[in-house]
PDB file of C-alpha atoms in Angstrom:
ATOM      1  CA  MET J 588     126.919  58.299  60.537  1.00 87.00           C
ATOM      2  CA  ARG J 589     127.346  60.373  63.697  1.00 94.00           C
ATOM      3  CA  GLU J 590     125.395  60.216  66.936  1.00 93.00           C
ATOM      4  CA  ARG J 591     123.951  63.677  66.334  1.00 94.00           C
ATOM      5  CA  ASP J 592     122.495  62.521  62.987  1.00 95.00           C
ATOM      6  CA  ILE J 593     120.695  59.673  64.731  1.00 96.00           C
ATOM      7  CA  GLU J 594     119.527  62.037  67.470  1.00 96.00           C
ATOM      8  CA  LYS J 595     118.122  64.489  64.910  1.00 97.00           C
ATOM      9  CA  TYR J 596     116.340  61.650  63.120  1.00 97.00           C
ATOM     10  CA  LEU J 597     114.880  60.476  66.453  1.00 97.00           C
ATOM     11  CA  ARG J 598     113.510  63.957  67.189  1.00 97.00           C
ATOM     12  CA  GLU J 599     111.914  64.153  63.742  1.00 97.00           C
ATOM     13  CA  GLN J 600     110.349  60.693  63.917  1.00 97.00           C
ATOM     14  CA  VAL J 601     109.042  61.146  67.465  1.00 97.00           C
ATOM     15  CA  ARG J 602     107.433  64.447  66.487  1.00 95.00           C
ATOM     16  CA  ALA J 603     105.875  62.797  63.406  1.00 94.00           C
ATOM     17  CA  ALA J 604     104.415  60.155  65.748  1.00 94.00           C
ATOM     18  CA  GLY J 605     102.820  62.905  67.851  1.00 93.00           C
ATOM     19  CA  GLY J 606     105.363  62.811  70.675  1.00 95.00           C
ATOM     20  CA  ARG J 607     108.203  64.860  72.100  1.00 96.00           C
ATOM     21  CA  ALA J 608     111.896  64.002  72.523  1.00 97.00           C
ATOM     22  CA  TYR J 609     113.270  66.328  75.191  1.00 97.00           C
ATOM     23  CA  LYS J 610     117.025  66.683  75.674  1.00 96.00           C
ATOM     24  CA  PHE J 611     117.620  65.252  79.142  1.00 92.00           C
ATOM     25  CA  VAL J 612     120.314  66.952  81.216  1.00 92.00           C
ATOM     26  CA  SER J 613     120.636  66.389  84.944  1.00 94.00           C
ATOM     27  CA  PRO J 614     123.347  68.511  86.582  1.00 94.00           C
ATOM     28  CA  GLY J 615     125.369  66.469  89.046  1.00 94.00           C
ATOM     29  CA  ASN J 616     124.253  63.186  87.442  1.00 94.00           C
ATOM     30  CA  ALA J 617     126.687  62.357  84.658  1.00 96.00           C
ATOM     31  CA  GLY J 618     125.798  59.479  82.366  1.00 97.00           C
ATOM     32  CA  VAL J 619     122.034  59.980  82.207  1.00 97.00           C
ATOM     33  CA  PRO J 620     120.328  59.091  78.882  1.00 97.00           C
ATOM     34  CA  ASP J 621     120.329  61.679  76.095  1.00 97.00           C
ATOM     35  CA  ARG J 622     116.577  62.022  75.587  1.00 97.00           C
ATOM     36  CA  LEU J 623     113.359  61.709  77.541  1.00 97.00           C
ATOM     37  CA  VAL J 624     110.818  60.634  74.925  1.00 97.00           C
ATOM     38  CA  LEU J 625     107.111  61.189  75.582  1.00 96.00           C
ATOM     39  CA  PHE J 626     104.499  59.496  73.423  1.00 95.00           C
ATOM     40  CA  PRO J 627     100.734  60.057  73.324  1.00 91.00           C
ATOM     41  CA  GLY J 628      98.931  57.872  75.809  1.00 88.00           C
ATOM     42  CA  GLY J 629     101.247  58.691  78.704  1.00 91.00           C
ATOM     43  CA  GLN J 630     104.285  56.665  77.680  1.00 93.00           C
ATOM     44  CA  ALA J 631     107.685  57.924  78.852  1.00 96.00           C
ATOM     45  CA  VAL J 632     110.885  56.258  77.645  1.00 97.00           C
ATOM     46  CA  PHE J 633     114.525  57.265  78.079  1.00 98.00           C
ATOM     47  CA  ALA J 634     116.718  56.978  74.984  1.00 97.00           C
ATOM     48  CA  GLU J 635     120.506  56.762  74.911  1.00 97.00           C
ATOM     49  CA  LEU J 636     121.810  57.595  71.429  1.00 96.00           C
ATOM     50  CA  LYS J 637     125.095  56.176  70.154  1.00 97.00           C
ATOM     51  CA  ALA J 638     127.077  56.249  66.946  1.00 95.00           C
ATOM     52  CA  PRO J 639     126.703  52.980  65.013  1.00 95.00           C
ATOM     53  CA  GLY J 640     128.395  50.103  66.838  1.00 92.00           C
ATOM     54  CA  LYS J 641     129.205  52.144  69.949  1.00 95.00           C
ATOM     55  CA  LYS J 642     128.085  50.949  73.385  1.00 96.00           C
ATOM     56  CA  PRO J 643     127.096  52.877  76.529  1.00 96.00           C
ATOM     57  CA  THR J 644     129.884  53.590  78.999  1.00 97.00           C
ATOM     58  CA  VAL J 645     129.967  51.868  82.381  1.00 97.00           C
ATOM     59  CA  LEU J 646     128.594  55.067  83.952  1.00 97.00           C
ATOM     60  CA  GLN J 647     125.764  55.263  81.393  1.00 97.00           C
ATOM     61  CA  GLN J 648     124.919  51.606  82.043  1.00 97.00           C
ATOM     62  CA  ALA J 649     124.809  52.254  85.801  1.00 97.00           C
ATOM     63  CA  GLN J 650     122.503  55.260  85.347  1.00 97.00           C
ATOM     64  CA  ALA J 651     120.265  53.229  83.030  1.00 97.00           C
ATOM     65  CA  GLU J 652     119.968  50.489  85.648  1.00 97.00           C
ATOM     66  CA  LYS J 653     118.975  53.035  88.318  1.00 97.00           C
ATOM     67  CA  ILE J 654     116.271  54.398  86.021  1.00 97.00           C
ATOM     68  CA  ARG J 655     115.043  50.891  85.142  1.00 97.00           C
ATOM     69  CA  ALA J 656     114.872  50.044  88.856  1.00 97.00           C
ATOM     70  CA  LEU J 657     112.305  52.851  89.148  1.00 97.00           C
ATOM     71  CA  GLY J 658     110.155  51.149  86.498  1.00 96.00           C
ATOM     72  CA  PHE J 659     111.104  53.179  83.428  1.00 96.00           C
ATOM     73  CA  GLN J 660     112.425  51.860  80.157  1.00 96.00           C
ATOM     74  CA  VAL J 661     115.836  52.881  78.846  1.00 96.00           C
ATOM     75  CA  ILE J 662     116.521  52.067  75.204  1.00 95.00           C
ATOM     76  CA  VAL J 663     119.906  52.318  73.463  1.00 96.00           C
ATOM     77  CA  ILE J 664     119.660  53.327  69.795  1.00 96.00           C
ATOM     78  CA  ASP J 665     122.639  53.352  67.404  1.00 96.00           C
ATOM     79  CA  SER J 666     121.072  53.638  63.936  1.00 96.00           C
ATOM     80  CA  LYS J 667     118.182  55.105  61.964  1.00 96.00           C
ATOM     81  CA  GLN J 668     116.802  51.567  61.707  1.00 96.00           C
ATOM     82  CA  GLY J 669     116.933  51.431  65.509  1.00 96.00           C
ATOM     83  CA  VAL J 670     114.943  54.673  65.637  1.00 97.00           C
ATOM     84  CA  ASP J 671     112.339  53.201  63.273  1.00 96.00           C
ATOM     85  CA  GLU J 672     112.014  50.078  65.451  1.00 95.00           C
ATOM     86  CA  PHE J 673     111.732  52.287  68.560  1.00 96.00           C
ATOM     87  CA  ILE J 674     108.926  54.322  66.981  1.00 96.00           C
ATOM     88  CA  ARG J 675     107.011  51.197  65.890  1.00 93.00           C
ATOM     89  CA  ARG J 676     107.287  49.787  69.391  1.00 92.00           C
ATOM     90  CA  PHE J 677     105.964  52.825  71.237  1.00 89.00           C
ATOM     91  CA  GLU J 678     103.786  54.927  68.949  1.00 83.00           C
ATOM     92  CA  GLN J 679     100.029  54.802  69.375  1.00 72.00           C
ATOM     93  CA  PRO J 680      97.834  54.150  66.373  1.00 66.00           C
ATOM     94  CA  ARG J 681      96.121  57.331  65.281  1.00 56.00           C
ATOM     95  CA  PRO J 682      92.351  57.233  65.755  1.00 55.00           C
ATOM     96  CA  TYR J 683      91.725  58.920  62.406  1.00 51.00           C
ATOM     97  CA  SER J 684      93.505  59.715  59.200  1.00 52.00           C
ATOM     98  CA  ASP J 685      94.584  63.194  58.199  1.00 54.00           C
ATOM     99  CA  GLU J 686      91.876  63.133  55.517  1.00 55.00           C
ATOM    100  CA  GLY J 687      89.267  62.400  58.190  1.00 55.00           C
ATOM    101  CA  TRP J 688      90.537  65.317  60.233  1.00 55.00           C
ATOM    102  CA  ASP J 689      90.405  67.623  57.194  1.00 61.00           C
ATOM    103  CA  ALA J 690      86.784  66.649  56.563  1.00 61.00           C
ATOM    104  CA  CYS J 691      85.909  67.169  60.216  1.00 56.00           C
ATOM    105  CA  GLU J 692      87.620  70.559  60.261  1.00 64.00           C
ATOM    106  CA  ALA J 693      85.768  71.632  57.091  1.00 65.00           C
ATOM    107  CA  TYR J 694      82.463  70.589  58.667  1.00 59.00           C
ATOM    108  CA  PHE J 695      83.079  72.656  61.808  1.00 58.00           C
ATOM    109  CA  LYS J 696      84.119  75.683  59.751  1.00 63.00           C
ATOM    110  CA  SER J 697      80.883  75.408  57.782  1.00 59.00           C
ATOM    111  CA  LEU J 698      78.970  75.279  61.083  1.00 58.00           C
ATOM    112  CA  GLN J 699      80.714  78.453  62.185  1.00 60.00           C
ATOM    113  CA  ARG J 700      79.618  80.153  58.960  1.00 64.00           C
ATOM    114  CA  GLY J 701      76.036  78.971  59.579  1.00 61.00           C
ATOM    115  CA  GLU J 702      75.930  76.784  56.472  1.00 56.00           C
ATOM    116  CA  CYS J 703      74.853  73.516  58.118  1.00 48.00           C
ATOM    117  CA  ILE J 704      72.048  74.737  60.367  1.00 42.00           C
TER     118      ILE J 704
END
């Protein structure tokens, strides 16, 4: 499995959890993490993606330490299982199910049509 496959899977899983996984590029600052991941509830986490078994370079480790010193988390992920663990760790429980939302949406549409007054 390649790093880009893991990165694609991360983007998909973060979006499914209601978050965003922005590609993080900082000109003049080589070695910064690959993604800035934002979860509902105001959580921001940096993610460094690697091919299975690969480790961050010395420069990437140094950048990660600088970011951690500012109080942010930097997580290294090298597998789809690692992505799944990352999502479980940071995602917020949803306050309602999709079925509950569908029922709520149907109710408001009926109000708009004047059916529930």
